[in-house]
Short mmCIF file of C-alpha atoms in Angstrom, two decimals:
data_model
loop_
_atom_site.label_atom_id
_atom_site.label_comp_id
_atom_site.label_asym_id
_atom_site.label_seq_id
_atom_site.Cartn_x
_atom_site.Cartn_y
_atom_site.Cartn_z
CA MET A 241 -5.41 97.43 142.49
CA ARG A 242 -3.60 94.13 142.12
CA ASN A 243 -0.64 95.76 140.37
CA ALA A 244 -0.47 98.42 143.07
CA VAL A 245 -0.22 95.73 145.72
CA VAL A 246 2.43 93.92 143.69
CA LEU A 247 4.45 97.12 143.29
CA ALA A 248 4.16 97.82 146.99
CA LEU A 249 5.42 94.36 147.90
CA LEU A 250 7.63 93.71 144.91
CA ILE A 251 11.02 95.00 146.01
CA SER A 252 12.36 95.96 149.39
CA LEU A 253 15.94 96.82 150.03
CA ALA A 254 17.71 94.12 151.95
CA SER A 255 18.26 95.17 155.54
CA GLY A 256 21.83 93.90 155.07
CA ALA A 257 23.95 91.42 156.96
CA VAL A 258 25.85 92.39 160.11
CA ILE A 259 29.38 91.02 160.36
CA SER A 260 29.72 90.39 164.08
CA ASP A 261 33.13 88.73 164.30
CA ILE A 262 36.17 87.43 162.42
CA VAL A 263 37.70 84.15 163.60
CA ILE A 264 41.12 82.75 162.67
CA THR A 265 41.53 79.06 163.53
CA PRO A 266 43.87 76.21 162.50
CA GLU A 267 42.56 73.47 160.19
CA ASP A 268 44.96 70.55 159.66
CA VAL A 269 48.06 72.18 158.12
CA ASN A 270 46.20 75.26 156.90
CA THR A 271 44.66 78.44 158.37
CA LYS A 272 40.93 79.14 158.28
CA VAL A 273 39.56 82.73 158.30
CA ILE A 274 35.82 82.86 159.07
CA ILE A 275 33.82 86.08 158.60
CA LYS A 276 30.71 85.53 160.73
CA ALA A 277 27.43 87.28 159.87
CA ASP A 278 23.76 87.05 160.82
CA ALA A 279 22.54 86.92 157.20
CA PRO A 280 23.96 86.06 153.73
CA PHE A 281 26.12 88.62 151.96
CA VAL A 282 28.17 88.78 148.76
CA ALA A 283 31.95 88.40 149.20
CA ASN A 284 34.62 88.97 146.56
CA SER A 285 38.28 88.21 147.34
CA PHE A 286 41.55 88.97 145.55
CA ALA A 287 45.26 88.94 146.35
CA LEU A 288 47.81 91.76 146.29
CA LYS A 289 51.61 91.73 146.57
CA ASP A 290 54.33 93.94 148.07
CA PRO A 291 53.31 93.35 150.79
CA SER A 292 51.32 90.12 150.39
CA ARG A 293 47.67 90.77 151.22
CA ILE A 294 44.26 89.20 150.68
CA VAL A 295 41.37 91.63 150.33
CA ILE A 296 37.77 90.54 150.97
CA ASP A 297 34.99 92.93 149.88
CA CYS A 298 31.71 92.17 151.68
CA SER A 299 28.75 93.72 149.81
CA GLY A 300 25.37 94.21 151.47
CA ALA A 301 26.89 94.16 154.95
CA SER A 302 27.84 96.37 157.86
CA SER A 303 29.99 95.68 160.92
CA PRO A 304 30.82 97.16 164.33
CA LEU A 305 34.44 96.23 163.57
CA VAL A 306 34.75 98.94 160.88
CA GLY A 307 37.65 101.28 161.58
CA LYS A 308 39.72 98.79 163.57
CA LYS A 309 43.11 97.24 162.93
CA PHE A 310 44.35 94.12 164.73
CA ALA A 311 47.79 92.57 165.27
CA VAL A 312 47.22 88.85 164.67
CA ASN A 313 50.71 87.30 164.25
CA ARG A 314 49.61 83.69 163.82
CA GLY A 315 48.69 81.22 161.10
CA GLY A 316 50.67 83.14 158.47
CA ILE A 317 48.66 86.35 159.13
CA LYS A 318 50.53 89.37 160.50
CA GLN A 319 47.65 91.82 160.89
CA MET A 320 44.07 92.50 159.84
CA SER A 321 42.06 95.67 159.26
CA VAL A 322 38.35 96.36 158.68
CA THR A 323 37.39 99.40 156.58
CA GLY A 324 34.13 101.03 155.48
CA PHE A 325 33.33 103.54 152.73
CA THR A 326 31.12 106.61 153.00
CA GLU A 327 30.22 106.50 149.29
CA GLN A 328 28.97 102.90 149.66
CA PRO A 329 27.80 102.25 153.22
CA ASP A 330 26.82 98.62 152.53
CA LEU A 331 30.42 97.62 151.67
CA VAL A 332 32.88 96.33 154.30
CA ARG A 333 36.47 95.61 153.32
CA VAL A 334 38.58 93.13 155.30
CA VAL A 335 42.32 93.21 154.56
CA THR A 336 44.64 90.47 155.86
CA THR A 337 48.39 91.15 155.66
CA LEU A 338 50.42 87.92 155.31
CA ASP A 339 53.97 87.04 156.26
CA GLN A 340 54.46 85.63 152.72
CA ASP A 341 52.51 84.87 149.55
CA TYR A 342 50.06 81.96 150.06
CA SER A 343 47.44 80.34 147.85
CA PHE A 344 43.90 80.30 149.22
CA LEU A 345 40.44 78.79 148.74
CA THR A 346 37.02 80.36 149.48
CA SER A 347 33.64 78.91 150.40
CA THR A 348 30.45 79.71 152.34
CA GLU A 349 29.12 77.97 155.44
CA GLY A 350 25.60 79.11 156.14
CA ASN A 351 25.75 82.89 156.51
CA ASP A 352 29.52 82.87 157.03
CA PHE A 353 32.25 83.44 154.45
CA VAL A 354 35.28 81.14 154.84
CA LEU A 355 38.77 81.72 153.42
CA THR A 356 41.22 78.80 153.75
CA LEU A 357 44.84 79.93 153.63
CA LEU A 358 47.10 77.14 152.31
CA SER A 359 49.88 77.92 154.79
CA GLY A 360 51.22 74.35 154.70
CA GLY A 361 51.80 73.41 158.33
CA LEU A 362 53.13 76.42 160.24
CA ASN A 363 53.77 76.33 163.96
CA PRO A 364 50.61 75.39 165.92
CA PHE A 365 48.58 78.37 167.14
CA THR A 366 45.47 79.04 169.18
CA GLU A 367 42.21 80.35 167.80
CA TRP A 368 41.91 84.14 167.45
CA GLN A 369 38.73 86.26 167.48
CA ALA A 370 38.51 89.90 166.43
CA GLY A 371 35.63 90.47 168.85
CA ALA A 372 37.78 89.42 171.81
CA ALA A 373 41.05 90.97 170.66
CA ALA A 374 42.26 94.44 171.48
CA PRO A 375 42.68 96.54 168.33
CA ALA A 376 46.22 97.56 167.46
CA ALA A 377 44.87 100.83 166.09
CA THR A 378 41.44 102.43 165.95
CA MET A 379 40.78 104.36 162.81
CA ALA A 380 37.58 106.00 164.04
CA GLY A 381 37.85 109.76 163.83
CA GLU A 382 40.66 109.51 161.31
CA GLU A 383 40.38 110.29 157.66
CA PRO A 384 39.03 107.24 155.79
CA GLN A 385 41.79 105.30 154.05
CA PRO A 386 41.60 105.21 150.27
CA PRO A 387 40.50 101.87 148.87
CA ILE A 388 43.20 99.47 147.79
CA LEU A 389 41.49 99.12 144.41
CA PRO A 390 38.86 101.45 142.99
CA THR A 391 35.44 100.45 144.33
CA PRO A 392 33.03 100.23 141.36
CA LYS A 393 29.60 101.75 141.50
CA PRO A 394 26.71 99.40 142.20
CA THR A 395 25.40 99.64 138.64
CA SER A 396 28.72 98.47 137.17
CA THR A 397 29.43 95.53 139.46
CA VAL A 398 29.18 92.00 138.18
CA THR A 399 26.47 90.95 140.63
CA GLY A 400 24.91 94.23 141.78
CA ARG A 401 23.49 95.36 145.10
CA PRO A 402 21.60 92.76 147.15
CA ILE A 403 17.82 92.83 146.97
CA SER A 404 14.90 91.12 148.70
CA CYS A 405 11.56 90.55 147.01
CA ASP A 406 8.39 88.56 147.67
CA PHE A 407 5.58 88.36 145.11
CA GLU A 408 2.92 85.97 143.88
CA ASP A 409 1.45 85.76 140.37
CA ALA A 410 3.06 89.09 139.50
CA ASP A 411 3.20 90.33 135.92
CA ILE A 412 6.73 89.85 134.61
CA LEU A 413 6.73 93.20 132.78
CA THR A 414 5.91 94.95 136.07
CA ILE A 415 8.76 93.10 137.76
CA LEU A 416 11.23 94.08 135.03
CA ARG A 417 10.13 97.71 135.27
CA ALA A 418 10.66 97.70 139.04
CA LEU A 419 14.09 96.06 138.72
CA SER A 420 15.06 98.68 136.14
CA GLU A 421 14.19 101.50 138.53
CA TYR A 422 15.94 99.82 141.47
CA ALA A 423 19.19 99.03 139.66
CA GLY A 424 19.26 102.18 137.53
CA VAL A 425 19.66 100.27 134.27
CA ASN A 426 17.67 100.20 131.02
CA ILE A 427 15.74 96.96 130.51
CA VAL A 428 13.95 96.42 127.18
CA ALA A 429 11.49 93.50 126.89
CA GLY A 430 10.60 91.90 123.58
CA LYS A 431 7.04 91.66 122.24
CA ASP A 432 6.82 87.96 123.18
CA VAL A 433 7.63 88.56 126.86
CA SER A 434 4.49 88.03 128.95
CA GLY A 435 3.10 85.99 131.83
CA THR A 436 3.26 85.93 135.61
CA VAL A 437 5.80 84.59 138.07
CA THR A 438 5.85 83.65 141.76
CA VAL A 439 9.13 83.82 143.63
CA ARG A 440 10.59 84.84 146.98
CA LEU A 441 14.18 86.00 147.26
CA HIS A 442 16.15 87.29 150.22
CA ASN A 443 19.34 89.33 150.04
CA VAL A 444 20.24 88.25 146.48
CA PRO A 445 22.30 90.41 144.08
CA TRP A 446 19.87 92.07 141.67
CA ARG A 447 21.54 90.60 138.59
CA LYS A 448 21.22 87.15 140.07
CA ALA A 449 17.57 87.92 140.90
CA LEU A 450 16.98 88.96 137.28
CA GLU A 451 18.56 85.74 136.04
CA ILE A 452 16.44 83.60 138.41
CA ILE A 453 13.19 85.36 137.47
CA LEU A 454 13.82 85.08 133.73
CA ARG A 455 14.89 81.46 133.97
CA ALA A 456 11.73 80.60 135.91
CA SER A 457 9.69 82.28 133.16
CA GLY A 458 11.56 80.66 130.27
CA TYR A 459 13.28 83.85 129.07
CA ALA A 460 16.87 84.98 128.61
CA TYR A 461 18.69 88.29 128.41
CA ARG A 462 21.58 89.93 126.59
CA GLU A 463 23.53 92.84 127.98
CA ASP A 464 24.57 95.42 125.43
CA PRO A 465 26.25 98.75 126.22
CA GLY A 466 23.71 100.75 128.22
CA VAL A 467 20.78 98.32 127.88
CA ILE A 468 19.66 94.82 128.89
CA ARG A 469 17.48 93.05 126.29
CA VAL A 470 14.97 90.46 127.55
CA ASP A 471 13.34 87.97 125.18
CA THR A 472 13.27 84.29 124.33
CA ALA A 473 16.68 82.77 123.62
CA GLU A 474 15.62 82.09 120.04
CA ASN A 475 14.56 85.70 119.45
CA LEU A 476 17.77 87.04 120.97
CA ASP A 477 19.81 84.84 118.67
CA LYS A 478 17.76 85.95 115.66
CA GLN A 479 18.32 89.57 116.61
CA ASP A 480 22.04 88.91 116.75
CA TYR A 481 21.97 87.09 113.41
CA ASP A 482 20.22 90.00 111.70
CA LEU A 483 23.21 92.25 112.36
CA PRO A 484 25.79 92.80 109.58
CA VAL A 485 28.76 90.44 109.53
CA SER A 486 32.41 91.44 109.62
CA ALA A 487 35.68 89.55 109.28
CA LYS A 488 38.20 89.45 112.09
CA ILE A 489 41.58 87.73 112.40
CA TYR A 490 42.35 86.06 115.73
CA LYS A 491 46.12 85.58 115.87
CA LEU A 492 47.07 82.95 118.43
CA GLU A 493 50.33 83.15 120.35
CA PHE A 494 50.31 79.84 122.20
CA ALA A 495 47.29 77.70 121.21
CA ASP A 496 47.10 75.39 118.20
CA PRO A 497 44.65 76.98 115.70
CA THR A 498 43.48 73.59 114.40
CA ARG A 499 42.41 72.62 117.92
CA MET A 500 40.92 76.02 118.66
CA LEU A 501 38.85 75.90 115.45
CA ASP A 502 36.42 73.29 116.83
CA LYS A 503 35.67 75.42 119.90
CA ILE A 504 35.09 78.55 117.81
CA THR A 505 32.95 76.72 115.25
CA ALA A 506 30.62 75.58 118.04
CA MET A 507 29.88 79.25 118.83
CA LEU A 508 29.14 80.41 115.29
CA SER A 509 25.74 81.55 114.07
CA PRO A 510 24.19 80.05 110.89
CA LYS A 511 25.76 82.83 108.84
CA GLY A 512 29.20 82.61 110.48
CA LYS A 513 32.37 81.08 109.00
CA ALA A 514 35.79 80.25 110.44
CA ASN A 515 39.00 79.12 108.72
CA VAL A 516 42.53 78.39 109.89
CA ASP A 517 45.59 80.11 108.44
CA ILE A 518 48.50 77.85 109.37
CA ARG A 519 51.19 80.23 108.11
CA THR A 520 50.28 83.00 110.56
CA ASN A 521 48.90 80.69 113.29
CA SER A 522 45.58 82.51 113.06
CA ILE A 523 41.86 81.88 112.70
CA VAL A 524 39.82 84.07 110.34
CA VAL A 525 36.20 84.45 111.50
CA THR A 526 33.34 86.11 109.63
CA GLU A 527 30.54 86.82 112.12
CA VAL A 528 28.20 89.36 113.69
CA ALA A 529 29.49 91.64 116.45
CA PRO A 530 27.92 89.81 119.47
CA ILE A 531 29.45 86.50 118.38
CA HIS A 532 32.81 88.21 117.84
CA ASP A 533 32.63 89.42 121.45
CA ARG A 534 32.12 85.87 122.71
CA ILE A 535 34.94 84.52 120.55
CA THR A 536 37.26 87.27 121.81
CA GLN A 537 36.58 86.23 125.41
CA LEU A 538 37.12 82.56 124.53
CA VAL A 539 40.45 83.23 122.83
CA LYS A 540 41.55 85.37 125.76
CA LEU A 541 40.86 82.52 128.17
CA LEU A 542 42.37 79.68 126.12
CA ASP A 543 45.32 81.32 124.31
CA THR A 544 47.66 81.32 127.31
CA PRO A 545 51.22 80.05 127.84
CA THR A 546 51.34 76.32 128.48
CA PRO A 547 53.61 75.21 131.35
CA GLN A 548 56.41 72.79 130.49
CA VAL A 549 57.99 69.99 132.46
CA GLU A 550 61.53 68.67 132.05
CA ILE A 551 61.51 64.90 132.53
CA MET A 552 64.85 63.31 133.44
CA VAL A 553 64.94 59.54 133.00
CA ARG A 554 67.66 57.12 134.09
CA VAL A 555 67.39 53.41 133.35
CA VAL A 556 69.68 51.29 135.54
CA ASP A 557 70.32 47.55 135.29
CA MET A 558 71.55 46.14 138.60
CA ASP A 559 71.80 43.10 140.80
CA ALA A 560 68.28 42.36 142.09
CA THR A 561 69.59 41.75 145.62
CA ILE A 562 70.90 45.33 145.83
CA THR A 563 67.68 47.29 145.17
CA ARG A 564 66.37 47.01 148.71
CA SER A 565 69.40 48.86 150.06
CA LEU A 566 68.76 51.99 147.94
CA GLY A 567 66.24 53.54 150.35
CA ILE A 568 63.39 53.43 147.85
CA GLN A 569 59.90 53.47 149.37
CA TRP A 570 58.01 50.70 147.56
CA THR A 571 54.68 51.82 149.09
CA LEU A 572 52.16 54.61 148.65
CA GLN A 573 53.69 56.38 151.67
CA GLY A 574 56.39 57.73 149.40
CA LEU A 575 53.95 59.89 147.42
CA GLU A 576 54.44 63.26 149.07
CA SER A 577 51.44 65.55 148.58
CA ARG A 578 48.93 67.56 150.56
CA ILE A 579 46.21 65.59 148.79
CA LEU A 580 47.13 62.00 147.90
CA ARG A 581 45.82 60.99 144.49
CA ALA A 582 47.49 57.95 143.00
CA ASP A 583 46.38 54.88 141.10
CA VAL A 584 49.31 52.46 141.27
CA GLN A 585 50.19 48.83 141.73
CA ALA A 586 52.79 47.92 144.32
CA ASN A 587 54.16 44.69 145.77
CA PRO A 588 57.08 44.36 148.20
CA THR A 589 58.75 41.51 146.29
CA PRO A 590 59.76 42.04 142.63
CA GLN A 591 58.54 39.46 140.12
CA VAL A 592 60.06 37.87 137.03
CA ALA A 593 59.70 40.02 133.91
CA GLY A 594 56.93 39.01 131.54
CA PHE A 595 54.25 38.51 134.17
CA GLY A 596 53.17 42.18 134.25
CA VAL A 597 53.62 42.75 138.02
CA PHE A 598 55.78 45.72 139.01
CA ASN A 599 56.75 47.98 141.87
CA ILE A 600 56.41 51.75 142.05
CA GLY A 601 57.84 54.02 144.70
CA THR A 602 59.47 57.39 145.29
CA VAL A 603 62.60 59.02 146.64
CA PRO A 604 62.55 62.69 147.72
CA SER A 605 65.64 63.39 145.60
CA PHE A 606 67.44 61.30 143.02
CA ALA A 607 70.74 62.64 144.36
CA GLN A 608 70.26 60.45 147.43
CA VAL A 609 70.59 57.24 145.40
CA SER A 610 72.74 58.50 142.52
CA ALA A 611 75.96 58.19 144.53
CA THR A 612 75.08 54.61 145.52
CA ILE A 613 74.37 53.68 141.89
CA ASN A 614 77.70 55.15 140.80
CA MET A 615 79.48 53.06 143.42
CA LEU A 616 77.66 49.91 142.28
CA GLU A 617 78.66 50.64 138.69
CA GLU A 618 82.32 50.71 139.73
CA THR A 619 81.98 47.24 141.27
CA GLY A 620 80.10 45.83 138.26
CA LYS A 621 76.82 45.34 140.11
CA ALA A 622 74.98 48.06 138.20
CA ASN A 623 74.98 49.54 134.73
CA THR A 624 73.24 52.67 133.42
CA VAL A 625 71.47 51.61 130.24
CA SER A 626 70.31 55.10 129.22
CA ALA A 627 69.83 58.55 130.75
CA PRO A 628 67.78 60.77 128.39
CA ARG A 629 66.15 64.12 129.15
CA VAL A 630 63.02 65.36 127.43
CA SER A 631 60.74 68.39 127.80
CA ALA A 632 56.97 67.92 127.72
CA ILE A 633 54.13 70.41 127.49
CA ASP A 634 51.53 70.22 130.23
CA ASN A 635 48.89 67.58 129.36
CA GLU A 636 50.87 66.42 126.31
CA PRO A 637 52.69 63.03 126.16
CA ALA A 638 56.45 62.72 125.83
CA SER A 639 58.14 59.49 124.68
CA VAL A 640 61.60 58.05 125.35
CA LEU A 641 63.04 54.93 123.67
CA GLY A 642 66.32 53.36 124.67
CA GLY A 643 67.20 50.07 122.99
CA GLN A 644 67.92 48.47 119.63
CA ARG A 645 66.24 48.15 116.27
CA PHE A 646 67.07 45.04 114.25
CA GLY A 647 65.79 43.64 110.99
CA ILE A 648 64.78 40.07 110.16
CA PRO A 649 64.48 38.92 106.51
CA THR A 650 61.02 37.53 105.83
CA LEU A 651 58.92 36.67 102.80
CA ASP A 652 55.80 38.60 101.85
CA ILE A 653 52.70 37.03 100.31
CA SER A 654 54.30 37.27 96.85
CA GLY A 655 57.42 35.42 97.93
CA ASN A 656 59.63 38.50 97.90
CA THR A 657 62.22 38.99 100.62
CA VAL A 658 61.50 41.97 102.86
CA ILE A 659 63.15 43.22 106.01
CA GLN A 660 60.87 43.48 109.03
CA PHE A 661 62.19 45.71 111.81
CA TYR A 662 61.69 45.13 115.53
CA GLU A 663 62.47 47.38 118.50
CA VAL A 664 63.57 46.05 121.86
CA GLY A 665 64.70 47.85 124.98
CA THR A 666 63.01 50.35 127.29
CA LYS A 667 60.09 52.41 126.03
CA LEU A 668 58.63 55.11 128.24
CA GLU A 669 55.71 57.48 127.67
CA VAL A 670 54.93 60.15 130.28
CA THR A 671 52.09 62.69 130.24
CA PRO A 672 52.49 65.37 132.96
CA HIS A 673 49.64 67.38 134.50
CA ILE A 674 50.52 70.40 136.69
CA ASN A 675 48.02 71.43 139.38
CA SER A 676 47.60 74.76 141.18
CA LEU A 677 49.91 73.63 144.02
CA GLU A 678 52.72 73.04 141.48
CA GLU A 679 52.57 69.30 141.98
CA ILE A 680 52.80 66.99 138.98
CA THR A 681 50.48 64.12 138.17
CA MET A 682 52.18 61.77 135.70
CA ASP A 683 50.46 59.20 133.50
CA ILE A 684 53.26 56.67 133.05
CA HIS A 685 53.44 53.81 130.57
CA ALA A 686 56.68 51.81 130.72
CA GLU A 687 57.57 48.84 128.53
CA VAL A 688 60.66 46.67 128.85
CA SER A 689 61.35 44.14 126.09
CA GLU A 690 64.19 41.68 125.44
CA LEU A 691 65.08 39.62 122.39
CA ASP A 692 65.80 35.90 122.63
CA ARG A 693 69.04 35.66 120.64
CA ALA A 694 68.68 31.98 119.76
CA SER A 695 65.23 32.48 118.27
CA ALA A 696 66.46 35.50 116.31
CA LEU A 697 69.25 33.47 114.73
CA ALA A 698 66.72 30.81 113.80
CA GLY A 699 64.67 33.42 111.95
CA ARG A 700 61.76 33.32 114.37
CA PRO A 701 62.44 36.11 116.88
CA ILE A 702 60.84 35.82 120.30
CA ILE A 703 60.54 39.10 122.23
CA THR A 704 59.74 38.98 125.95
CA THR A 705 57.87 42.11 127.04
CA SER A 706 56.82 43.44 130.44
CA GLU A 707 54.67 46.57 130.76
CA ALA A 708 53.72 48.89 133.62
CA GLU A 709 51.05 51.60 133.57
CA SER A 710 50.28 53.96 136.44
CA LYS A 711 49.19 57.44 137.50
CA VAL A 712 51.26 59.08 140.24
CA LEU A 713 51.19 62.49 141.93
CA VAL A 714 54.58 63.78 143.11
CA ALA A 715 56.05 67.06 144.27
CA ASP A 716 58.09 69.14 141.84
CA GLY A 717 61.60 67.69 141.64
CA ASN A 718 60.84 64.40 143.39
CA THR A 719 61.69 61.09 141.73
CA VAL A 720 59.38 58.20 140.84
CA VAL A 721 60.98 54.76 140.67
CA ILE A 722 59.53 51.86 138.70
CA GLY A 723 61.01 48.44 139.42
CA GLY A 724 60.16 44.76 139.35
CA PHE A 725 61.44 44.12 135.82
CA ILE A 726 63.65 41.14 136.66
CA ARG A 727 65.35 38.76 134.25
CA ARG A 728 67.58 35.79 134.98
CA ARG A 729 71.03 35.83 133.43
CA GLU A 730 73.11 32.64 133.03
CA THR A 731 76.83 32.81 132.35
CA LYS A 732 79.01 29.81 131.57
CA GLN A 733 82.72 29.66 132.28
CA VAL A 734 85.06 26.91 130.99
CA ARG A 735 88.33 26.21 132.77
CA GLY A 736 90.91 23.52 132.02
CA ILE A 737 94.33 22.58 130.66
CA PRO A 738 95.17 24.55 127.53
CA ILE A 739 95.16 22.59 124.25
CA LEU A 740 94.07 19.37 125.95
CA LYS A 741 90.66 20.77 126.95
CA SER A 742 89.94 21.47 123.26
CA ILE A 743 90.43 17.86 122.08
CA PRO A 744 87.12 16.43 120.81
CA ILE A 745 85.50 13.93 123.16
CA LEU A 746 88.65 13.38 125.28
CA GLY A 747 88.82 17.10 126.05
CA ALA A 748 85.96 16.76 128.54
CA LEU A 749 88.41 14.94 130.85
CA PHE A 750 90.67 18.00 130.96
CA ARG A 751 88.12 20.82 131.37
CA GLU A 752 85.47 22.01 133.88
CA THR A 753 82.32 23.99 132.98
CA THR A 754 80.56 26.12 135.63
CA THR A 755 77.23 27.96 135.25
CA ALA A 756 76.46 31.13 137.26
CA VAL A 757 72.87 32.30 137.65
CA GLU A 758 72.20 35.97 138.49
CA ASP A 759 68.90 37.87 138.81
CA ARG A 760 69.13 41.34 137.27
CA GLU A 761 66.52 44.06 137.94
CA LEU A 762 65.83 47.03 135.70
CA LEU A 763 64.99 50.24 137.61
CA ILE A 764 63.51 53.29 135.88
CA PHE A 765 64.00 56.63 137.66
CA ILE A 766 61.70 59.48 136.48
CA THR A 767 62.29 63.00 137.83
CA PRO A 768 59.85 65.72 136.64
CA THR A 769 60.80 69.38 137.13
CA ILE A 770 58.62 72.36 136.20
CA ILE A 771 60.42 74.69 133.78
CA ARG A 772 60.24 78.28 135.04
CA GLY A 773 61.28 81.53 133.47
#
């Protein structure tokens, strides 16, 4: 009797959500599309091109808007249509046609599904509602339009049809049997599966419901072709391990096999083996078929082309009094980004090199200051020390060194003369990170060093070093400027009567010595550009 009551109450088809309205409203510089419903539903979104469209499939829902098309013409959206399908009445498709290709984000707010279109500050517009707008075309009575992409059957979807269930102390085998009948799939439970479970779910995809029920009971499942196996995680692994092993070669096109090996090794069973073949850039794996399937998915996800960034560097030595006239923004306001993420030090007044204080700023384009620097070079107030270019892989460091290497004879512990080499100049290490908005976060480490000539001649070289380390987010093609590396230069000039000024002791009466002091600042310009094509 108890089981009969459980079966009667176990599973009821969700009544389904009703999509009552679609609202398009501005949010900061972006556009927000809100699909409003009276209950939760499952939404899957994807983008199409030619023309640019975003398709939102709403499973477990119905709507009075089905069959209507609207002319929106605001917020980057040209028009919108709502379509239903006779073969799957609980599916509503919302198609938004865009004026160009935009990135987008999705989220849920209560029962509503929200799509945020990253339109990037279009002309201001007023809120639009499908319920209050006149349709541009009514598709009722017309032949149903074919789906943009084939609509999969409920049994082959990732999440499955929504389901509602309410039971208390129900036998888990009875629940699995009922889920099998509802979803039309084969579920096989192991001999150790037993016990009862209490849970209440409303409008949840059946696969998610299965996962929740098994997790609450301490069980797991594996999905093989045509059957779902339910058992303890240990038993499922043992069943996989009992299968015969086979060798498979995973040839990598982009990833480093030595780095990939650690990730694959973590997935191996006790009887599995993996080795790297450097010559063919491959990994040879001996494993059972289920583990091979997981490794195949892992390699597919990780073995992808890595974006590259060209980093143009220009190191300029100039008169410290000139830098303020270059139009460089020595504040965080120069970091142009939709989302500001920067960890920098900045001070409006440059400091003397060696004290570790520096400035960091940006210019929208290096071309704006390049002409000024060229003019200063002609007048002797600036000098380009180095201008290298280097390409870096995303998330990998790139190094640039511009300077001198010199050797100093020294004695080792045995009294032998050895040459010890030192490097002075400008050292720069940049690690770029590209985000989904094609902005570049750069981890920058800059080091400026200078040799004291007098100490070098005395055999005890003194190197003055100033370092700067920062993380900056800039738009593709913008320029980061690091300054504040100032050193004081003294120049002596002797003037006097020829011959007489060179006479020892008495020559001082016939000559004049003047000393000029000049502060020189070293500016480092870094321009990252994403390599395309």
